[in-house]
Coordinates of C-alpha atoms in Angstrom, one line a residue:
X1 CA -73.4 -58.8 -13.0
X2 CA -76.9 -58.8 -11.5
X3 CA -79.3 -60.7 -13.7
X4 CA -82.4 -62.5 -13.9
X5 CA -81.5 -65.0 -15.9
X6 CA -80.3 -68.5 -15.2
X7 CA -76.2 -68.7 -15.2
X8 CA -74.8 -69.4 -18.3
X9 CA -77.7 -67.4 -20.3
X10 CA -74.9 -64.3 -20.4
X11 CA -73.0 -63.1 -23.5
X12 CA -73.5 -64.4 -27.5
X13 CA -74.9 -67.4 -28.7
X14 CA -73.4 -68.0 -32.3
X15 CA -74.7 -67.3 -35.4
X16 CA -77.1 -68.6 -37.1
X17 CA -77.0 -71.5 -39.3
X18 CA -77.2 -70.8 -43.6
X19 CA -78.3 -74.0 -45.6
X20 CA -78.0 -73.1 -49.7
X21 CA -76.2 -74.0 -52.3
X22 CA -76.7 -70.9 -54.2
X23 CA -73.3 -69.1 -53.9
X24 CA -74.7 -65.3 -54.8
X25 CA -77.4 -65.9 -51.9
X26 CA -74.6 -67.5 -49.6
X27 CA -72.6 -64.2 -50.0
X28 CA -75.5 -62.0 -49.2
X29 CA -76.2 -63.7 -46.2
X30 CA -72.6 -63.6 -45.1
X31 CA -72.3 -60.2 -45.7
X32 CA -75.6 -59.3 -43.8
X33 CA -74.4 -61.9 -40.6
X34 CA -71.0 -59.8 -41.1
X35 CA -73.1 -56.5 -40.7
X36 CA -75.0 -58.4 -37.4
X37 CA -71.8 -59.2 -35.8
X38 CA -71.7 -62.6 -36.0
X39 CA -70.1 -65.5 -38.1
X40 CA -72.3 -68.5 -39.1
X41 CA -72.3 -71.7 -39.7
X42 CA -73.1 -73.3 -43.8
X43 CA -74.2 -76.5 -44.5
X44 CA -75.6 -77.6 -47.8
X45 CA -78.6 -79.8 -45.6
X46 CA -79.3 -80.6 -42.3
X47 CA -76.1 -80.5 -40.4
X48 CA -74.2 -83.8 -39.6
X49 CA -72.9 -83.0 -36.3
X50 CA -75.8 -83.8 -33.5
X51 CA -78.2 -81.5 -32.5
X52 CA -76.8 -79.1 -35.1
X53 CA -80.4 -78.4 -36.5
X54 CA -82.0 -78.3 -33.2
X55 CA -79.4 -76.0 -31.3
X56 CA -79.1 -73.2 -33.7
X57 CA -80.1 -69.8 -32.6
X58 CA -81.6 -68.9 -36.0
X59 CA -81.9 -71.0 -39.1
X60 CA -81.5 -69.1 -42.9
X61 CA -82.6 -71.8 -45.4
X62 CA -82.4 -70.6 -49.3
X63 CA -85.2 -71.4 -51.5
X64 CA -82.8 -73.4 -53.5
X65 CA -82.2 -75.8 -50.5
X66 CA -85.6 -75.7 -49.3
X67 CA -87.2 -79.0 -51.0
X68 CA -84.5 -80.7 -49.7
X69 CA -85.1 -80.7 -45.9
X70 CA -89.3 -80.6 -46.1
X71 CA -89.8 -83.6 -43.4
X72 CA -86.8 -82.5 -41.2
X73 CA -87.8 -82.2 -37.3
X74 CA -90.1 -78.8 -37.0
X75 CA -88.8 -75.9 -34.4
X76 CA -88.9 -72.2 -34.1
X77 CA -86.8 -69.6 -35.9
X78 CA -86.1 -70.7 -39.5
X79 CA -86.6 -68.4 -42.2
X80 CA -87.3 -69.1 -45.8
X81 CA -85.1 -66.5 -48.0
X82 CA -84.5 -66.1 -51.5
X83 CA -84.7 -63.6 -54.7
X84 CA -87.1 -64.5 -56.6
X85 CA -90.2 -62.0 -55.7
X86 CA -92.6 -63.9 -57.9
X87 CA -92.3 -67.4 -57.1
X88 CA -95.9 -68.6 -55.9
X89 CA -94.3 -71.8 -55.2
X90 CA -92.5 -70.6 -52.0
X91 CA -95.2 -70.7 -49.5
X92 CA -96.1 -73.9 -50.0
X93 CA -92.8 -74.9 -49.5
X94 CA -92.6 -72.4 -46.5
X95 CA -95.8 -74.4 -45.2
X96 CA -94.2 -77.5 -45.5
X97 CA -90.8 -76.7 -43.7
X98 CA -92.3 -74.9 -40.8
X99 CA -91.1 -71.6 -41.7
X100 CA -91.6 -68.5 -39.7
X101 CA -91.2 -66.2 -42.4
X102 CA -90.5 -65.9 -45.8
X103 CA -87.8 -63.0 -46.6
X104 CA -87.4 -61.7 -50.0
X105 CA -83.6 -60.2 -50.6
X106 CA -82.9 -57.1 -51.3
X107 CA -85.8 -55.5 -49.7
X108 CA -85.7 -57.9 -46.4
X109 CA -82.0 -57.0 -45.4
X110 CA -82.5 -54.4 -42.7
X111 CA -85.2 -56.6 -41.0
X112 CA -83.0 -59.5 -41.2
X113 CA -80.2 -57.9 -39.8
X114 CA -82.1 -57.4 -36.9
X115 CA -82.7 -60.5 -36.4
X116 CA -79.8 -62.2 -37.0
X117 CA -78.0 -59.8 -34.5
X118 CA -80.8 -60.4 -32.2
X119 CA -80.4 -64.3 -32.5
X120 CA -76.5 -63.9 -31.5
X121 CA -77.0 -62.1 -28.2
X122 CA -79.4 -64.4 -27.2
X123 CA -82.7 -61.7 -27.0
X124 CA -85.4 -62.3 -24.6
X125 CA -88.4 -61.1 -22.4
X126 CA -87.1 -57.1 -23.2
X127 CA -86.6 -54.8 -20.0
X128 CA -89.7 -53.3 -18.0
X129 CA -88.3 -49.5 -19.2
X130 CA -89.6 -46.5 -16.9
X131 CA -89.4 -43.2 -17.3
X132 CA -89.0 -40.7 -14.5
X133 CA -89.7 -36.8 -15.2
X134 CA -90.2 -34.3 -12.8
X135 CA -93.5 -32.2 -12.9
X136 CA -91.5 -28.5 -12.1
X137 CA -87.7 -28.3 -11.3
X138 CA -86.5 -29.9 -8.8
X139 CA -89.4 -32.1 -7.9
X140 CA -87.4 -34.9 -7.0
X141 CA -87.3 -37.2 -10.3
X142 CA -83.8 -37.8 -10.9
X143 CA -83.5 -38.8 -6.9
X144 CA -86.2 -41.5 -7.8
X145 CA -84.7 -42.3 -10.7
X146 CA -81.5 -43.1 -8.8
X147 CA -83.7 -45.2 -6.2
X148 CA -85.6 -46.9 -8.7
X149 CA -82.2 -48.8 -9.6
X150 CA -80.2 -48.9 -6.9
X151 CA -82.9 -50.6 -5.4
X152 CA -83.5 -52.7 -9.0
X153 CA -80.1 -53.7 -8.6
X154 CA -80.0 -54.7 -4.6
X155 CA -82.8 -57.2 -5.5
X156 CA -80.5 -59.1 -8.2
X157 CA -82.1 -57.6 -10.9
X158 CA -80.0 -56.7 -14.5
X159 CA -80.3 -52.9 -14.3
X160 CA -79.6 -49.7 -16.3
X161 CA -79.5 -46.7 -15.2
X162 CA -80.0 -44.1 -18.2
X163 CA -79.7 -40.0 -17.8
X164 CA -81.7 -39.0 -20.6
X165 CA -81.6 -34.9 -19.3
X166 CA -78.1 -33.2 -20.1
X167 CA -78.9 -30.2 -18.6
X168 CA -79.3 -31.9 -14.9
X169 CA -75.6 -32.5 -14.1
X170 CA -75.2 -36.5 -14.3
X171 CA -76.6 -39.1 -12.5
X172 CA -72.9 -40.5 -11.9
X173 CA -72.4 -37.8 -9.6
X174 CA -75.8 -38.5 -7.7
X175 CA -74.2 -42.3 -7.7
X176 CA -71.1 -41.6 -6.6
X177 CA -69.2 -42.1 -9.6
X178 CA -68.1 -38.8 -11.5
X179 CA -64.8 -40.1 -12.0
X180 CA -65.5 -44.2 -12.8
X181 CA -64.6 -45.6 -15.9
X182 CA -66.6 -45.7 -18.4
X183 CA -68.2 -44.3 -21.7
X184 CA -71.0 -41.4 -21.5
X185 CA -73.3 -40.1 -24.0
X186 CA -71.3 -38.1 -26.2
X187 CA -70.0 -41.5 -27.0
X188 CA -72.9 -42.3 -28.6
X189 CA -74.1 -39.2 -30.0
X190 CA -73.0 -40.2 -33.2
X191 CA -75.2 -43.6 -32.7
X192 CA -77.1 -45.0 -35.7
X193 CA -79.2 -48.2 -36.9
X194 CA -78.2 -51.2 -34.1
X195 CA -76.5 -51.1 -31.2
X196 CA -75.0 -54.4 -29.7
X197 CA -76.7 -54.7 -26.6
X198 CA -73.8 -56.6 -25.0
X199 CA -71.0 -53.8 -26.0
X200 CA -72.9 -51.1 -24.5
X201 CA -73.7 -52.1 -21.0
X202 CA -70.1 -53.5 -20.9
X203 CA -69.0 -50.2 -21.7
X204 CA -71.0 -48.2 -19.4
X205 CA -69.9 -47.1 -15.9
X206 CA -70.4 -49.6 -13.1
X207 CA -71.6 -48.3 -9.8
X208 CA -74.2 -49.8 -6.9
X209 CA -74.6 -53.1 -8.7
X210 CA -76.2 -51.2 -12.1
X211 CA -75.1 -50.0 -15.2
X212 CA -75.3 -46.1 -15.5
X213 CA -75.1 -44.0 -18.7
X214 CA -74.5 -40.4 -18.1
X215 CA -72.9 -36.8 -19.3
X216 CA -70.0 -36.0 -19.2
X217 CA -68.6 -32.8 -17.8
X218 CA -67.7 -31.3 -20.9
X219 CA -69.7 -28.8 -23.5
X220 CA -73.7 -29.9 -23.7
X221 CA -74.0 -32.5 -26.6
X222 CA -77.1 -32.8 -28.5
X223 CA -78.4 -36.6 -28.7
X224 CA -80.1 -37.3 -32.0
X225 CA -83.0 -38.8 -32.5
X226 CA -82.0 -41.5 -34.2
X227 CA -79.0 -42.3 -31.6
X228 CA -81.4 -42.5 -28.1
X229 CA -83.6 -44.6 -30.0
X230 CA -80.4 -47.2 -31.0
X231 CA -79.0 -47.0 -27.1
X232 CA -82.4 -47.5 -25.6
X233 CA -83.4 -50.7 -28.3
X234 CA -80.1 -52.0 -26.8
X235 CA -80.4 -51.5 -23.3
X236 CA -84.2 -53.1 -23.4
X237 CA -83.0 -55.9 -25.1
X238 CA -81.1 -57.4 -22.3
X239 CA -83.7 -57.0 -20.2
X240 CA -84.3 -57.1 -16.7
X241 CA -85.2 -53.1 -15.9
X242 CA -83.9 -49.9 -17.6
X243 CA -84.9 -46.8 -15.6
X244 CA -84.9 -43.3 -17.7
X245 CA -84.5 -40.2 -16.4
X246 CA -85.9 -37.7 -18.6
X247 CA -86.3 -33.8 -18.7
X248 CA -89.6 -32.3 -18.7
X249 CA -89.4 -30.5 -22.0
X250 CA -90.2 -32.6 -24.9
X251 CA -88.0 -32.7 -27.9
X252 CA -87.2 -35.0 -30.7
X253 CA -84.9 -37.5 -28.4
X254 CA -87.1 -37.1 -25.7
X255 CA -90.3 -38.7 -28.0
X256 CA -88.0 -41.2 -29.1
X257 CA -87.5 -42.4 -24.9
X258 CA -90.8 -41.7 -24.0
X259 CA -92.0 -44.3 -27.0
X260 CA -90.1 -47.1 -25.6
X261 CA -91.4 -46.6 -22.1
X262 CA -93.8 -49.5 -20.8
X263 CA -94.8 -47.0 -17.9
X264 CA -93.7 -43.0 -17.0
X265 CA -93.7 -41.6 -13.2
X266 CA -94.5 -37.8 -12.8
X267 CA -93.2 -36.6 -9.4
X268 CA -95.2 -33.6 -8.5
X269 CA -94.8 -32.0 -5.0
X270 CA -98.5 -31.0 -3.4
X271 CA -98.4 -27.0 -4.0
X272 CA -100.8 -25.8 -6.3
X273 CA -98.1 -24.1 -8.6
X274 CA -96.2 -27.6 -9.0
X275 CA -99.7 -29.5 -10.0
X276 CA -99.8 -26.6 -12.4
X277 CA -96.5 -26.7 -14.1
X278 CA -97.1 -30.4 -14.2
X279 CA -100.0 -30.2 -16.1
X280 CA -98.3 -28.6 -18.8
X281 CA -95.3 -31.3 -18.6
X282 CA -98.2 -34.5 -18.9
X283 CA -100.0 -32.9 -21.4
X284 CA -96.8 -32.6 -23.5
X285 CA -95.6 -36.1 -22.2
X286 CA -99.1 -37.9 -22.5
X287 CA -99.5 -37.3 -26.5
X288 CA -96.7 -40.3 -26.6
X289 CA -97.0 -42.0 -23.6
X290 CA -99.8 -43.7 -23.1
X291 CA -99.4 -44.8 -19.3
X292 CA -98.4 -41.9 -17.7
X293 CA -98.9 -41.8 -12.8
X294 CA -98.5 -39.2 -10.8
X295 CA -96.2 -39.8 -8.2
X296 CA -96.8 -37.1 -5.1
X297 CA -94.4 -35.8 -3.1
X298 CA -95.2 -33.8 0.0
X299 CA -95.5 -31.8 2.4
X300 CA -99.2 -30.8 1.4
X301 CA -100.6 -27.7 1.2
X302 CA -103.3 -27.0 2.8
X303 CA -106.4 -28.9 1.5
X304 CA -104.9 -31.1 -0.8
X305 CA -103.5 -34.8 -0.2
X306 CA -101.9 -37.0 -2.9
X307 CA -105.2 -38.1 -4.3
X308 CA -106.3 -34.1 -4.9
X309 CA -103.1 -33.9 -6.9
X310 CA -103.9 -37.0 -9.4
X311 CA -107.0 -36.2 -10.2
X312 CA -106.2 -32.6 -10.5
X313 CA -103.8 -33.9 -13.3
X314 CA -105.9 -36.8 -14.9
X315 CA -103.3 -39.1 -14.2
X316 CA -103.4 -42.7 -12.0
X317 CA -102.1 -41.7 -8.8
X318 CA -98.8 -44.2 -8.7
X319 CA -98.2 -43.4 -5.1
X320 CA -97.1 -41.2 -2.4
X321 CA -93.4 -40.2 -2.8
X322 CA -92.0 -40.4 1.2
X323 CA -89.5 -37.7 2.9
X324 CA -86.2 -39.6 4.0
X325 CA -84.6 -37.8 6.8
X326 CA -81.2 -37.4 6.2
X327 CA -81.1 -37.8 2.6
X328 CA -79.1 -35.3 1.6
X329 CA -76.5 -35.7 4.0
X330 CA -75.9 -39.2 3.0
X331 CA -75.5 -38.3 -0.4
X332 CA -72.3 -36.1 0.5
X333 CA -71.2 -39.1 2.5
X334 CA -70.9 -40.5 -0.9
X335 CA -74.3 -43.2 -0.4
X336 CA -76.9 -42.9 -3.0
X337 CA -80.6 -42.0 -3.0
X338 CA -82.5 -45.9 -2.0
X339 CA -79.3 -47.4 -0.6
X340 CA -80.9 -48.1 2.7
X341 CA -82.8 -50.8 2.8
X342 CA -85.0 -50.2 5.5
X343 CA -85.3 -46.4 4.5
X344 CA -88.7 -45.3 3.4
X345 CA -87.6 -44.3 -0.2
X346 CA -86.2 -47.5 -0.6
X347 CA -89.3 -49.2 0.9
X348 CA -91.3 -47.3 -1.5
X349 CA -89.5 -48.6 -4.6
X350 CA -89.3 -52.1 -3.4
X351 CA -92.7 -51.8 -3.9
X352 CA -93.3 -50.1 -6.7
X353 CA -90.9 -53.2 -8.4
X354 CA -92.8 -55.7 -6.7
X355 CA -96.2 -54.8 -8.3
X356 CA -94.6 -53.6 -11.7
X357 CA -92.7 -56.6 -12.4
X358 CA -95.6 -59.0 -11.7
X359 CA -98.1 -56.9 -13.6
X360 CA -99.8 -55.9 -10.3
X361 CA -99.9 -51.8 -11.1
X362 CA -103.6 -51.9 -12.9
X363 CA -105.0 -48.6 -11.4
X364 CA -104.1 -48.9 -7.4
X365 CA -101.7 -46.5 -5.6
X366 CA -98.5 -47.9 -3.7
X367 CA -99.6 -48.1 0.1

């Protein structure tokens, strides 16, 4: 698996570490690490096996228990919980054992879920996530999209590979990889609350180095809402880069994508009716995405260049989108768009990374 994380920074951590005595809170915190995915470990004090303390991915300490380890070594990621919502005692306490928050049970459960599970898989810096979305049909976005990763990938980066348009035919079958193994997103479409980050990119389809979820070739599904924002949580939470490619109509999944995007690309070829129809696609995109670049495509028409086109739209210009002789052709031959390396689409995306991923994309076009 590509990654860029250190080796041995892969797959679950453990759960967290409970410290009570009180046996009605100790079975509501089992029941919500239950719900996370995880088994802990419950001590009564600081554990007695070295580095227990100091080695836990998350520490759960109940109020009851609390006075009992103020003095014990400081560190991130202990939370004070308990029941009692009107105990003006608790912060001082909280103060004094270095708490990070104080959680109040029932109404804390969903939140702590979430961060129980996060604990357990080990959650850091969450993925760069761009969106790709064409400015007219068949403006080039979903051949970006594909070269946005398989180059991600090539460079050792973790990298997924999301189809977020069902009416576009699957990536997998730009990649190659109609018939790999694999879950699509009709496997999901039921998707609700947390996904496990781990058991989805497992269960995605593996092709060019990347993780890809796609459609299938059966009847059109409709994503909910409330499932693309629980696959996308997931996917950025492993990190590395997750690359989106999204259709340019805007519905209720579609906002849910576009508002965990850190950056969108607009490909617009340079023809006055594309820059036209792609107005009406940023306007529509922009009211939830915040930083939104035009990515030109040519040839021109006459008069305009690729800096015309991004002002025409408002928009950062991103960069010039180059013609690769050949392309199509090599995607019969079963290689997908970006696989050369020396090929000026992939040139163009090894840059686009390069500045992205080290914060360098503040306003300048790719040269």
């Amino acid at each position: 698996m590509a990654s860029d994380r250190p080796q041995g920074a892969e797959g679950r951590r453990g759960g967290p570490l409970i410290v009570t005595e009180d046996e009605q809170l100790l079975d509501d915190l089992l029941r919500l690490c239950a719900a996370a995915g995880t088994e802990p470990e419950v001590c009564h004090g600081v554990p007695e096996r070295r580095g227990g303390w100091e080695s836990a991915p998350l520490i759960l300490v109940g109020d009851d228990a609390a006075p009992r380890l103020v003095g014990v070594a400081r560190r991130r990621g202990v939370l004070l919980v308990g029941r009692d919502q009107d105990d003006p005692g608790v912060w001082q306490t909280a103060v004094e054992l270095g708490a990070d928050h104080v959680l109040r049970l029932p109404d804390a459960e969903p939140w702590l879920v979430d961060r129980i599970a996060d604990a357990a898989e080990g959650v850091g810096r969450p993925a760069l996530t761009v969106g790709v979305v064409g400015g007219r049909g068949g403006a080039g976005a979903s051949t970006l999209a594909c070269a946005l990763a398989v180059t991600a990938a090539r460079a050792g980066r973790r990298t997924m590979l999301i189809d977020g348009d069902p009416l576009g035919g699957g990536l997998d079958v730009l990649l190659g990889g109609e018939q790999a193994d694999g879950r699509r997103w009709p496997d999901f479409a039921s998707s609700r609350g947390r996904v496990a980050g781990g058991a989805l990119e497992e269960s995605l389809p593996w092709l060019h180095q990347l993780r890809v979820l796609s459609w299938d070739r059966g009847d059109s599904v409709v994503i909910p809402a409330e499932a693309m924002r629980a696959v996308l949580a997931a996917a950025r939470r492993r990190g590395g880069v997750v690359v989106v490619d999204l259709p340019r109509r805007v519905d209720d999944a579609v906002v849910e994508a576009l508002a965990q995007l850190d950056l969108g690309l607009l490909v617009v070829p340079a023809e006055l009716r594309a820059v036209a129809a792609a107005n009406r696609v940023a306007a529509s995109v922009g009211m939830v995405l915040r930083d939104l670049r035009a990515v030109v495509r040519g040839p021109y028409a006459s008069g305009l260049d690729e800096q015309w086109v991004a002002n025409a739209l408002g928009l950062p210009l991103a960069g010039e989108l180059p013609v690769e002789p050949g392309l199509l052709e090599a995607q019969e031959a079963g290689a997908p768009p970006g696989s050369a390396p020396r090929g000026p689409l992939a040139r163009f995306c090894t840059a686009f990374w390069d500045q992205a991923l080290t914060g360098g994309l503040t306003g300048g076009a790719l040269s």
